[in-house]
Coordinates of C-alpha atoms and ligand atoms in Angstrom, one line a residue:
X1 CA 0.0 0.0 0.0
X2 CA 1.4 3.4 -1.1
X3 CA 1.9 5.8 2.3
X4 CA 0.8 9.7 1.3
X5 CA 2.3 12.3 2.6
X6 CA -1.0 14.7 1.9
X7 CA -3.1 15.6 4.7
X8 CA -4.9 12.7 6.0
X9 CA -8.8 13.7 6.9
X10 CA -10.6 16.4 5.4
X11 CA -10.7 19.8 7.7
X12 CA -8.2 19.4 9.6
X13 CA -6.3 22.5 10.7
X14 CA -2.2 23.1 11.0
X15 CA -2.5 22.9 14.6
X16 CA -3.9 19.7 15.0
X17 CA -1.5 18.7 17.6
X18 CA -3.0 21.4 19.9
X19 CA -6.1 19.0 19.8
X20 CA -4.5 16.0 19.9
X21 CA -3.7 13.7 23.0
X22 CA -0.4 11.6 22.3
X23 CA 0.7 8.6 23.6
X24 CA 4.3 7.3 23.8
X25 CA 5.6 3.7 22.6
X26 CA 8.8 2.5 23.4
X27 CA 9.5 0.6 20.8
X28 CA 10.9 -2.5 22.0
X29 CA 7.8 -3.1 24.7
X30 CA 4.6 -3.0 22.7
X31 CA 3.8 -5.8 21.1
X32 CA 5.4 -8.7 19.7
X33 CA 4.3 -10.4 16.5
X34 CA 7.5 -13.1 15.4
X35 CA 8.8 -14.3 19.0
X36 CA 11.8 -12.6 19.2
X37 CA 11.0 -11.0 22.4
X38 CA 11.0 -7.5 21.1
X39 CA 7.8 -5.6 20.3
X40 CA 7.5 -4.8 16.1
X41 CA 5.8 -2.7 13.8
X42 CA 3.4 -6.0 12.8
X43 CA 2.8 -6.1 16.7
X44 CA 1.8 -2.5 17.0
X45 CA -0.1 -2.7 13.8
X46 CA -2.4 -5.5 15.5
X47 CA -2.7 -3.2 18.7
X48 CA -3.7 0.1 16.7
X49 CA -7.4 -0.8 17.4
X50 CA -7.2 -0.5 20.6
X51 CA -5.2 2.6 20.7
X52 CA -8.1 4.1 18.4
X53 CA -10.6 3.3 21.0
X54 CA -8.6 4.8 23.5
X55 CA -9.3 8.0 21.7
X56 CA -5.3 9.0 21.3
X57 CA -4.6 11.1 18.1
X58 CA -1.2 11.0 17.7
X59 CA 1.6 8.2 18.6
X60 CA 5.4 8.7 19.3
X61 CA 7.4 6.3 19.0
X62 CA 10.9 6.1 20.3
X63 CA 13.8 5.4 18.1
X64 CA 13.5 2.4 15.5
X65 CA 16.3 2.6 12.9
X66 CA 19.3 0.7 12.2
X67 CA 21.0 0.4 15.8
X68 CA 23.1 -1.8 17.5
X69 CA 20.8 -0.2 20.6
X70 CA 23.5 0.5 23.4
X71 CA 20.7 2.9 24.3
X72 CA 17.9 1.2 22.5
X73 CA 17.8 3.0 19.5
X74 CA 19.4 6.5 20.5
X75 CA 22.4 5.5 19.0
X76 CA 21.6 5.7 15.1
X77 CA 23.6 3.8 12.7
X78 CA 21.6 3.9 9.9
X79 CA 19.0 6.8 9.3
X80 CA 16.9 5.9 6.8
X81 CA 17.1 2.2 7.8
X82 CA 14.7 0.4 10.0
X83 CA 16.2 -1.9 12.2
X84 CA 15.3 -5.0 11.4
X85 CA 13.9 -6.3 15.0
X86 CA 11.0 -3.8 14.0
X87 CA 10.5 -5.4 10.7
X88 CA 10.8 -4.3 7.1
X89 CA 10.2 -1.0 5.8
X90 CA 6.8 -2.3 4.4
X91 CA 5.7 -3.1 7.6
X92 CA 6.6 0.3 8.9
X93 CA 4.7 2.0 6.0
X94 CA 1.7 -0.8 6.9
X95 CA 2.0 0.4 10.3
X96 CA 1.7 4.0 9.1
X97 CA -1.0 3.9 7.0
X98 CA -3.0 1.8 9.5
X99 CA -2.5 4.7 12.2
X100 CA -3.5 7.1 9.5
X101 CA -6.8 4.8 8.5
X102 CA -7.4 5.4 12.1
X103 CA -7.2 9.1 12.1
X104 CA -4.0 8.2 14.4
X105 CA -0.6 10.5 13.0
X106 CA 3.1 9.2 13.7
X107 CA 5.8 11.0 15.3
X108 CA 9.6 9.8 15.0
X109 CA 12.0 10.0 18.0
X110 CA 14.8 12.2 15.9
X111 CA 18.3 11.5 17.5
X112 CA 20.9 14.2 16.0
X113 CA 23.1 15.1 18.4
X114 CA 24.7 12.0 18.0
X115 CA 25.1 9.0 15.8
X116 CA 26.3 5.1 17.0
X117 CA 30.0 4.6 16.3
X118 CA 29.1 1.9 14.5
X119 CA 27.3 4.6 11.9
X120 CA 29.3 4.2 8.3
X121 CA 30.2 8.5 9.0
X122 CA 31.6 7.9 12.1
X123 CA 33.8 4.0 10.5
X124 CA 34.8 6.8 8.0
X125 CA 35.9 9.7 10.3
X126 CA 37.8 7.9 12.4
X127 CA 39.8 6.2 9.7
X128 CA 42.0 9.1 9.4
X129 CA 42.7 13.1 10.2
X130 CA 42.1 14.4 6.5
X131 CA 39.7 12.0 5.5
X132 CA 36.0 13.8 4.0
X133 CA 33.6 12.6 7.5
X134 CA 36.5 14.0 9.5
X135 CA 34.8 16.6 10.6
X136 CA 31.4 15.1 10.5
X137 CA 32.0 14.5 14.6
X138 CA 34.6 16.5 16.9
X139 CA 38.2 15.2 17.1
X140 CA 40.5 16.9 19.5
X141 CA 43.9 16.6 20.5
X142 CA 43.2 17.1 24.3
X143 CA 40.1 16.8 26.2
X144 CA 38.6 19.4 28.1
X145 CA 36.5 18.8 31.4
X146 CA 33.1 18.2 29.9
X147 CA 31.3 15.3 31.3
X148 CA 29.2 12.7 29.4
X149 CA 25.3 12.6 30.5
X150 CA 25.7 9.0 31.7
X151 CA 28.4 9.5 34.2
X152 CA 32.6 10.0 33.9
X153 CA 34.3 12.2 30.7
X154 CA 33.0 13.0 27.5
X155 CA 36.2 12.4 25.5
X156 CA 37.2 9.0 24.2
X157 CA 40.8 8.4 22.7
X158 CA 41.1 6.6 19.3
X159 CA 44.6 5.7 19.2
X160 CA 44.1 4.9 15.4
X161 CA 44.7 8.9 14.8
X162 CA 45.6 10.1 18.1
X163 CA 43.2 12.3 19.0
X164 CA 40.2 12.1 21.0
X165 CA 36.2 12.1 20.0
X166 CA 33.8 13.7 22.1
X167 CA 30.6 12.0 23.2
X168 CA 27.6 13.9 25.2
X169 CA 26.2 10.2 26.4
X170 CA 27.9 7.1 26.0
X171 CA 31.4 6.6 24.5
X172 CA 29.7 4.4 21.6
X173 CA 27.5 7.5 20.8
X174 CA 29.5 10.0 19.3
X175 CA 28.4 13.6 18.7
X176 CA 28.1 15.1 15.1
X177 CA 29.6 18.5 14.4
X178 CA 26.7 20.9 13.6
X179 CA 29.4 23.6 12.6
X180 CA 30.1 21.5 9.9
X181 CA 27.4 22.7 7.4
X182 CA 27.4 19.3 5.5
X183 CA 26.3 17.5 9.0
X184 CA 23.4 20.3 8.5
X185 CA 22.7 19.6 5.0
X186 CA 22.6 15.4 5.9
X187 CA 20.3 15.9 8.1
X188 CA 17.9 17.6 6.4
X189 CA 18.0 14.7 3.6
X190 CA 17.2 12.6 6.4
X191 CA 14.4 14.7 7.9
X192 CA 12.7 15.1 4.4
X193 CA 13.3 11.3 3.2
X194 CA 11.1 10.5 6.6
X195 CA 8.0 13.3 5.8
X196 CA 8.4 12.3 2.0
X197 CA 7.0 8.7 3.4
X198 CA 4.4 10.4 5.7
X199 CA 5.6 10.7 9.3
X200 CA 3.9 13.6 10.4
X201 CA 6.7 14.8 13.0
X202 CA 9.6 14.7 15.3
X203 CA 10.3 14.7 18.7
X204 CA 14.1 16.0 18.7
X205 CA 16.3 14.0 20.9
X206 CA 18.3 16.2 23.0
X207 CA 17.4 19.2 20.7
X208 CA 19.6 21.7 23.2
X209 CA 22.6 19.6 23.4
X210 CA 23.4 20.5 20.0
X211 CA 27.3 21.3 19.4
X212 CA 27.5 24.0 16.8
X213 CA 29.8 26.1 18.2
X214 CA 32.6 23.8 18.8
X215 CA 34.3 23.1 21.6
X216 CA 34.2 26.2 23.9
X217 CA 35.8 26.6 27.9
X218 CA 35.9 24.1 30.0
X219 CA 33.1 24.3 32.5
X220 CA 32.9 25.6 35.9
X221 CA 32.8 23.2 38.7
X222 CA 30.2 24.4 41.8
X223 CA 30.0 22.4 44.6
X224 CA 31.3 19.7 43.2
X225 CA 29.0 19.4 40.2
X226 CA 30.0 21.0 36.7
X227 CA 27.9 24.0 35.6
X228 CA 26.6 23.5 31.6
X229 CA 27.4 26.4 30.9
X230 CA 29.4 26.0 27.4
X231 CA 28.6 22.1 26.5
X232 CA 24.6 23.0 26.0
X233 CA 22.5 26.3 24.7
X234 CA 25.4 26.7 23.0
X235 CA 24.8 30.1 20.7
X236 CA 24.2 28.0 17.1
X237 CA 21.3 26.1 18.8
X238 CA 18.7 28.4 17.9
X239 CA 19.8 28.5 14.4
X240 CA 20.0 24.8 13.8
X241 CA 16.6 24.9 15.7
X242 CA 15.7 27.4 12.8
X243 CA 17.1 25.2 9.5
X244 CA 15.4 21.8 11.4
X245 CA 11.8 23.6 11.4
X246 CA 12.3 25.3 8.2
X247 CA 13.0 22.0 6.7
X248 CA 9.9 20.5 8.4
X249 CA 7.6 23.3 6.8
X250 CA 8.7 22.4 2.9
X251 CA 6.0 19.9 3.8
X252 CA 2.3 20.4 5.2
X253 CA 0.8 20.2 8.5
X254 CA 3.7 18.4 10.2
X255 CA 4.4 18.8 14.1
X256 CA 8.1 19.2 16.3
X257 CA 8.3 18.6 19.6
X258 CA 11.7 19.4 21.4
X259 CA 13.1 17.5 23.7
X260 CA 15.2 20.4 25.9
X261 CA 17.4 19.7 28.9
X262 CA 17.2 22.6 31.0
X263 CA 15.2 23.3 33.9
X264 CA 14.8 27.1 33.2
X265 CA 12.2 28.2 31.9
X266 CA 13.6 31.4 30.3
X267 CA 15.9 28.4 27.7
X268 CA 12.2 26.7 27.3
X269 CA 11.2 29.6 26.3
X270 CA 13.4 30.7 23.8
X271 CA 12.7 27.5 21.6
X272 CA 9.4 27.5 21.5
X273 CA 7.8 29.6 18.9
X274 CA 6.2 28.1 15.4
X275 CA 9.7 28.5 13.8
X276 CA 11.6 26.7 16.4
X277 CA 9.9 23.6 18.0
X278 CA 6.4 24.0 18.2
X279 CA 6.7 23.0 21.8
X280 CA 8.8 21.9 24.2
X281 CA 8.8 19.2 27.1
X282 CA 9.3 20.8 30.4
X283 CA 10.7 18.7 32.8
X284 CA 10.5 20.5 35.7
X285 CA 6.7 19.6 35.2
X286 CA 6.6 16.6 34.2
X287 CA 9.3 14.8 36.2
X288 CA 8.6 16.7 39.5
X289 CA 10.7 13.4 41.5
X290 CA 7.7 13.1 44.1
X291 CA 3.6 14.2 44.6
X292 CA 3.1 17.2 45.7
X293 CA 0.0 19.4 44.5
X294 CA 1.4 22.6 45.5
X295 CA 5.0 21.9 43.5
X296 CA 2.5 20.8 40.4
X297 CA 0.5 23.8 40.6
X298 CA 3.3 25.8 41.2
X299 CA 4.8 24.3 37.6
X300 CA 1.5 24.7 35.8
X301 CA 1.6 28.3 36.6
X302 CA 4.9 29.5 36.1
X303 CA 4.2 27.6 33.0
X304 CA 1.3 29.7 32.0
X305 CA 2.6 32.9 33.3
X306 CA 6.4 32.3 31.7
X307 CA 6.3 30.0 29.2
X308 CA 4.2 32.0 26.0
X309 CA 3.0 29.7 23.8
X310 CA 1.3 26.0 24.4
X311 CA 2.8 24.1 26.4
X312 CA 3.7 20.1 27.4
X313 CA 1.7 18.1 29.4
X314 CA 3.6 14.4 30.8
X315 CA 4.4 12.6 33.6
X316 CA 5.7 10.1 32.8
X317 CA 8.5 8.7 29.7
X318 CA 11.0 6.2 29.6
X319 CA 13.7 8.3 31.1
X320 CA 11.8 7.9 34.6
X321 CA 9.9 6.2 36.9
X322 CA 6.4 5.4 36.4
X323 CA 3.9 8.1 36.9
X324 CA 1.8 5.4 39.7
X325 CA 5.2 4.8 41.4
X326 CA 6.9 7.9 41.3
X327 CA 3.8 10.7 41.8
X328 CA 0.8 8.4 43.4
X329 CA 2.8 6.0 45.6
X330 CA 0.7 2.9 43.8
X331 CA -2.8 4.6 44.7
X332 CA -5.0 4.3 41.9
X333 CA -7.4 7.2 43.1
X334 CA -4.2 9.5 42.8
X335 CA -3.1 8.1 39.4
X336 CA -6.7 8.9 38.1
X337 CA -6.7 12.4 39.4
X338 CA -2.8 13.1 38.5
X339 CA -4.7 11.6 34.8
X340 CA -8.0 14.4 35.1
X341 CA -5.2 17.0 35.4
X342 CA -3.0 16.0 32.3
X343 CA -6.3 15.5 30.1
X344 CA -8.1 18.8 30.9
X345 CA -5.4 21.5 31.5
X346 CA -4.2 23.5 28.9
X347 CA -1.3 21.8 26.7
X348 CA -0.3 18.9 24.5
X349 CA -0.8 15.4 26.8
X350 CA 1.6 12.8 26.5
X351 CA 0.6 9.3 27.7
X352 CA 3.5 6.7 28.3
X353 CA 2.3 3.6 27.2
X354 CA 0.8 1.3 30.0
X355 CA 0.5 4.5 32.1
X356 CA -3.3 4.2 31.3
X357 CA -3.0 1.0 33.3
X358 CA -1.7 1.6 36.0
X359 CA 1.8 -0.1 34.7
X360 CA 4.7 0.3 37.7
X361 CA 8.3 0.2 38.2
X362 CA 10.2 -2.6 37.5
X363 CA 13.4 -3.7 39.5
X364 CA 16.4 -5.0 38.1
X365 CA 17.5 -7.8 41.3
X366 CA 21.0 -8.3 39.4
X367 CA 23.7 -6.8 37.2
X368 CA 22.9 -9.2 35.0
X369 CA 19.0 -8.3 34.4
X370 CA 20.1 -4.5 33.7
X371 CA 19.5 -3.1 30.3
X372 CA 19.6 0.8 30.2
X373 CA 22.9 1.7 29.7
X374 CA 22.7 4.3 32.1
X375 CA 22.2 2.3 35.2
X376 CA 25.3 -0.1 33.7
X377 CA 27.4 3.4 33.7
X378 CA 26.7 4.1 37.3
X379 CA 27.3 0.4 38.4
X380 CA 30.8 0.9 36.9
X381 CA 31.7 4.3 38.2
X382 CA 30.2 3.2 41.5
X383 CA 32.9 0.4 42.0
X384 CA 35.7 2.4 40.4
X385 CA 34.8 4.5 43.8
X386 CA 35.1 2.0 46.1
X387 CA 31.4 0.7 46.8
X388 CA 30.9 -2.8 47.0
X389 CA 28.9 -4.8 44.7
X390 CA 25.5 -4.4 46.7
X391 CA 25.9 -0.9 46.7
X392 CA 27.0 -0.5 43.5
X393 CA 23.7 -2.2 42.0
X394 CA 21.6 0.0 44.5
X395 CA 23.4 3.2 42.7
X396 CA 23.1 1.5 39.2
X397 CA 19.2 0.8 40.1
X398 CA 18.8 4.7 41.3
X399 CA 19.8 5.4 37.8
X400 CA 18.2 2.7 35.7
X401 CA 16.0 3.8 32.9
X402 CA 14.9 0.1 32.5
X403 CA 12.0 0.6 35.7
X404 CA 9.5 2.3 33.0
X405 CA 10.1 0.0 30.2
X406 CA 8.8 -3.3 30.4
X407 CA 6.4 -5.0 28.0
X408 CA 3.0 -3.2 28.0
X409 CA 0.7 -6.2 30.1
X410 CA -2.4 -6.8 27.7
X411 CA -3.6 -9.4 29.5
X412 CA -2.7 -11.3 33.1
X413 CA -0.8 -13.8 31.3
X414 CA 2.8 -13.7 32.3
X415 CA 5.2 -12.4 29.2
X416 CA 1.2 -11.1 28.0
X417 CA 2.0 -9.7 24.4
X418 CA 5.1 -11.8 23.9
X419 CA 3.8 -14.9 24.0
X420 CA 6.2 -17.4 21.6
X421 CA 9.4 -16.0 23.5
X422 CA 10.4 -13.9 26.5
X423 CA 10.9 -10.6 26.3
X424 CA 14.2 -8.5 25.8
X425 CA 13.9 -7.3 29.1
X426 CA 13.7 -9.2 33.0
X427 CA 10.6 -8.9 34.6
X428 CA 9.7 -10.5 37.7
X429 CA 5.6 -12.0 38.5
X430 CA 5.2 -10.1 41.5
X431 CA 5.5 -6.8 39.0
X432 CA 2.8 -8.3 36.8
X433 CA -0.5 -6.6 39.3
X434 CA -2.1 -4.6 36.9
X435 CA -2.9 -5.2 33.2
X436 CA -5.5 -3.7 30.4
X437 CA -7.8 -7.0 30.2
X438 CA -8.2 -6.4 33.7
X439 CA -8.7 -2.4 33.8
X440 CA -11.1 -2.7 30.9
X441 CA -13.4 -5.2 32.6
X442 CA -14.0 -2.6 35.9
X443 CA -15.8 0.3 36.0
X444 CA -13.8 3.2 36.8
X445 CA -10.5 1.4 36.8
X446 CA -7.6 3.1 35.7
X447 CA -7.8 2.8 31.8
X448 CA -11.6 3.3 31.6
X449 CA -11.1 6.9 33.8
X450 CA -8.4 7.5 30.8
X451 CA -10.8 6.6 28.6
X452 CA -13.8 8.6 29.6
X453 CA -11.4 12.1 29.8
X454 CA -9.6 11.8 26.3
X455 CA -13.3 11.2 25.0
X456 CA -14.3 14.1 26.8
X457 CA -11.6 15.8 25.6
X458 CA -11.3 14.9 21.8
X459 CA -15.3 16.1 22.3
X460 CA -14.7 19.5 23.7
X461 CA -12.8 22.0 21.8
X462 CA -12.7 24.3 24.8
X463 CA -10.7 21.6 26.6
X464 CA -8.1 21.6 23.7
X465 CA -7.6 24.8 23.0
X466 CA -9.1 26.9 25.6
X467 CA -7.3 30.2 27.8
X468 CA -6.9 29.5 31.3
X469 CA -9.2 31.8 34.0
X470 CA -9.1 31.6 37.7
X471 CA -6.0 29.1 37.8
X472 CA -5.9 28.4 41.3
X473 CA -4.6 25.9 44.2
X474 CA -7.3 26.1 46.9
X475 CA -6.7 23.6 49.8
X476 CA -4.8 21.0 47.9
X477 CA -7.6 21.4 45.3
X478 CA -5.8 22.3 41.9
X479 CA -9.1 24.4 39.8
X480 CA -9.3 26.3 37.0
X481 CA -11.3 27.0 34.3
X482 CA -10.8 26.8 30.6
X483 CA -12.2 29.3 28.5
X484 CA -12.8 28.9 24.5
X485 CA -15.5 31.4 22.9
X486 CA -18.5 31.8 25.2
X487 CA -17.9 28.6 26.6
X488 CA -16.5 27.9 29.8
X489 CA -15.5 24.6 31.4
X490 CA -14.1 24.5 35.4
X491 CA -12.0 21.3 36.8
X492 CA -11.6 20.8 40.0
X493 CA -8.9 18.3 41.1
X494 CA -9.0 17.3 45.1
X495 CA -6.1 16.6 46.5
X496 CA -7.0 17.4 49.5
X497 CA -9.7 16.8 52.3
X498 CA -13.3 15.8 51.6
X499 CA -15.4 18.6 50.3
X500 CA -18.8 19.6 48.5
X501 CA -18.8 22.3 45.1
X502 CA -21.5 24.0 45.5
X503 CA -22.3 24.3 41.4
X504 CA -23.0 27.1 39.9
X505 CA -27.1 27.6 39.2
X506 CA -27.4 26.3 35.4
X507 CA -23.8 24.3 35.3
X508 CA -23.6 20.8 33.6
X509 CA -21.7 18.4 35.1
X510 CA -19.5 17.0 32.6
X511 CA -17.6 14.4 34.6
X512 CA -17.4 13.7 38.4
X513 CA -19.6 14.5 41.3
X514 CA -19.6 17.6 43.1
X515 CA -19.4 16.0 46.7
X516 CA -15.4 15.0 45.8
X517 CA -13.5 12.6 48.1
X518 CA -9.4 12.8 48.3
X519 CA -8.4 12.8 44.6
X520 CA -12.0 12.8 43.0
X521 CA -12.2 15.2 40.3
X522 CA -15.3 17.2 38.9
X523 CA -15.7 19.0 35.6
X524 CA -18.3 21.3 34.7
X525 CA -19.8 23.4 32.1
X526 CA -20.9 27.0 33.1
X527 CA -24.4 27.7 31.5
X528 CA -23.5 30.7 29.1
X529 CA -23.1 33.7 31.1
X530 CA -22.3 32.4 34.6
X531 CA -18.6 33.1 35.7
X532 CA -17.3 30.6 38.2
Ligands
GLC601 C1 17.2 11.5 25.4 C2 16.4 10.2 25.5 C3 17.2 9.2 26.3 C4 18.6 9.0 25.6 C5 19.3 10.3 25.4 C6 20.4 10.2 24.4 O1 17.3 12.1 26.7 O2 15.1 10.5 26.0 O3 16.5 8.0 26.4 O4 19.3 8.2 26.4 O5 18.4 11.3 24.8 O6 20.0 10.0 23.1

């Protein structure tokens, strides 16, 4: 089947993402369809129904081309290869064109910051100093004190030339020279071979980390930590920023969402505008380390008061700990409200996959079940300081991405969705307590509550695009009221003690009940005229 990379459904407008809700796949966990333990497009295809009655408009899916996946796809050695765990390219396109069938659009994970060393440009740069991919990645002849992302230096020595490569994350991810303008001028081909076949996006890897100015000062040290103050942000970012979106818009109606390491919100900022990224992930929101609904409020604020434009709404990805784990310390009730919150204030929602579930953290009980090559960096920098084993594998677990990325659980069969093998990653039964069979079958569980708000949402155009008015925290109850038009729609989230809205005379309760318990939620329409 041919994949078109026209519009897909009549009347819809360039800003669809502001009405979509997203939900995030990592790639290796969805679904598996040849029993190689490792989810694939023919998998995903097979699950797209369900994802449709979910009510999500848009998927992301993390990394899938040619890798030899030190960090499960965000090291790229092929880009305009799929790896072949995933399938063919057919069943990619299939995949595509079912989402699209499905009114469903596709966003890649773009990684350019960095390629794999195994990538042919890097084989060729390193082969020799005056060789043409040279300077397609950063060769020194001395380090300077940047550190790598993972943990210990950022420089690696190739004793084949002498000189060292610098690498942002791990030492078999090298980064690419943006001040080379043929690195620019690549990348662009890739960007355009992907929207030429139809993906209708990107979410930028790293977006901010971008070297384009070279190798400036070594960084300060405070307190024992380094300051980023040269190694990201550097100058050149914007303008990269400015050729990457530039190169989007030659085609219609597509959609780039940055991902930007920096918790201030003055760098958010700066990137987000319709010739930047469209919008950028905000972590201080979205991977606020523990539950609090004044910190949350706090970030939904400064958000709207800071932050022009539309912003991000997530909590949870497969860089941390599950949202139920992490934010709702394995209460339902919390998960649900934490869920009201994402799917009714103003911004784009991302879902993590099995978030919808109730899905928790995994536990890696030895060395040997660890996967994320973060976690394996920490083990290893943990003994070179002295720790013992046990404490080295409690470090390595603090770090270990691998806690929010175990196969989705369809059904309460163990290995559920990877049935004719086991799956690429450990998982232990006693992590197995929740799956979708299960939620689906309750009233009010987890997925159904989902469910019910992206319906409501996808329904009501005042909840996608509406202004904020009275946003307020009230005890613990987070409220505010989205306006769109004439039309007017308040949530009330209660985090706090049990209470009773009184309702405004004429309102129309939309979801919830206005005597609210800890975490219910209530959403209501004004009748036209009334102010809350
Ligand atoms: C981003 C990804 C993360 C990856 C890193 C390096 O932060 O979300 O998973 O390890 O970039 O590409």
């Amino acid at each position: 089947m041919p994949v078109s990379s026209q519009p897909l459904t009549g009347g819809e407008s360039e800003n669809w993402w502001k009405e979509s809700v997203f939900y995030q796949i990592y790639m290796p966990s969805f679904q598996d369809s040849d029993g190689n333990g490792i989810s694939d497009f023919t998998g995903m295809t097979s699950r797209l129904d369900y994802l449709q009655s979910l009510g999500i408009k848009g998927i992301w899916l993390t990394p899938f081309l040619k890798s030899p996946k030190v960090d499960n796809g965000y090291d790229v050695a092929g880009y305009t290869e799929i790896d072949p765990v995933y399938g063919t390219p057919d069943d990619f396109k299939n995949f595509l064109n079912e989402a699209h069938r499905r009114d469903i659009k596709v966003i890649m994970d773009m990684v350019v910051n960095h390629t794999s060393t195994e990538s042919r440009w890097f084989q060729e740069s390193r082969k020799s100093r005056d060789q043409p991919y040279r300077d397609y990645y950063i060769w020194r002849d001395q380090p300077n004190n940047w550190e790598s992302f993972f943990g210990g230096k950022a420089w690696e020595y190739d004793s084949l030339t002498a000189q060292y490569y610098y690498h942002k994350f791990d030492v078999r991810m090298a980064d690419l020279n943006w001040s080379n303008p043929r690195v620019v001028e690549e990348i662009q081909n890739v960007l355009r071979y992907w929207l030429e076949l139809g993906v209708d996006g990107f979410r930028m890897d790293v977006i901010n980390f971008l070297t384009t100015d070279g190798i400036l000062s070594d960084n300060p040290v405070k307190d024992g930590s380094q300051q980023h103050i040269y190694d990201i942000d550097q100058p050149g970012v914007m303008e990269a920023m400015r050729v990457i979106k530039a190169t989007v818009n030659e085609y219609d109606n597509r959609f780039v969402v940055g991902e930007i390491g920096s918790d201030k919100l003055e760098i958010l900022s700066q990137y987000q505008s319709p010739e930047l990224m469209d919008v950028v992930f905000n972590f201080n929101f979205g991977s606020i380390p523990e539950f609090s609904a004044e910190r949350i409020f706090n970030e939904l604020q400064s958000m709207e008061k800071r932050m022009p434009g539309y912003p991000t709404l997530f909590f949870g990805s497969h860089d941390m700990p599950r949202l139920i784990d992490r934010l709702a310390d394995g209460d339902p009730g919390r998960a649900k409200a934490l869920a009201a919150l994402m799917l009714t204030a103003k911004g784009v929602p991302f879902i993590y996959y099995g978030e919808e579930t109730g899905m928790q953290n995994i536990v890696a009980e030895t060395m040997n079940e660890m996967v994320d090559i973060q976690g394996k960096t920490h083990y290893q920098l943990a003994l070179a300081a002295g720790k013992t084993p046990m404490e080295a594998l409690s470090e390595a677990n603090r770090h270990n991405r691998d806690k929010s990325r175990s196969p989705m659980q369809w059904d309460g069969s163990v290995h559920a969705g990877f049935t004719t093998g086991k799956p690429w990653i450990k998982i232990h039964d006693n992590y197995l307590k929740v799956n979708l069979e299960q939620s689906l079958a309750f009233t009010g569980s987890i997925t159904n509550t989902y469910k019910a708000l992206i319906t409501l949402r996808n329904k009501e155009k005042t909840l996608q695009v509406g202004s904020y008015e009275n946003l307020e925290l009230k005890d613990a109850q987070i409220q505010f009221t989205r306006v769109y038009k004439d039309d007017q729609i308040t949530v009330i989230i209660n985090f706090g003690n049990d209470s009773t809205i009184v309702l405004p005379a004429g309102s129309e309760v939309l979801m919830g009940n206005p005597a609210l318990k800890t975490n219910d939620f209530l959403i209501f329409r004004h009748s036209s005229g009334t102010k809350r």
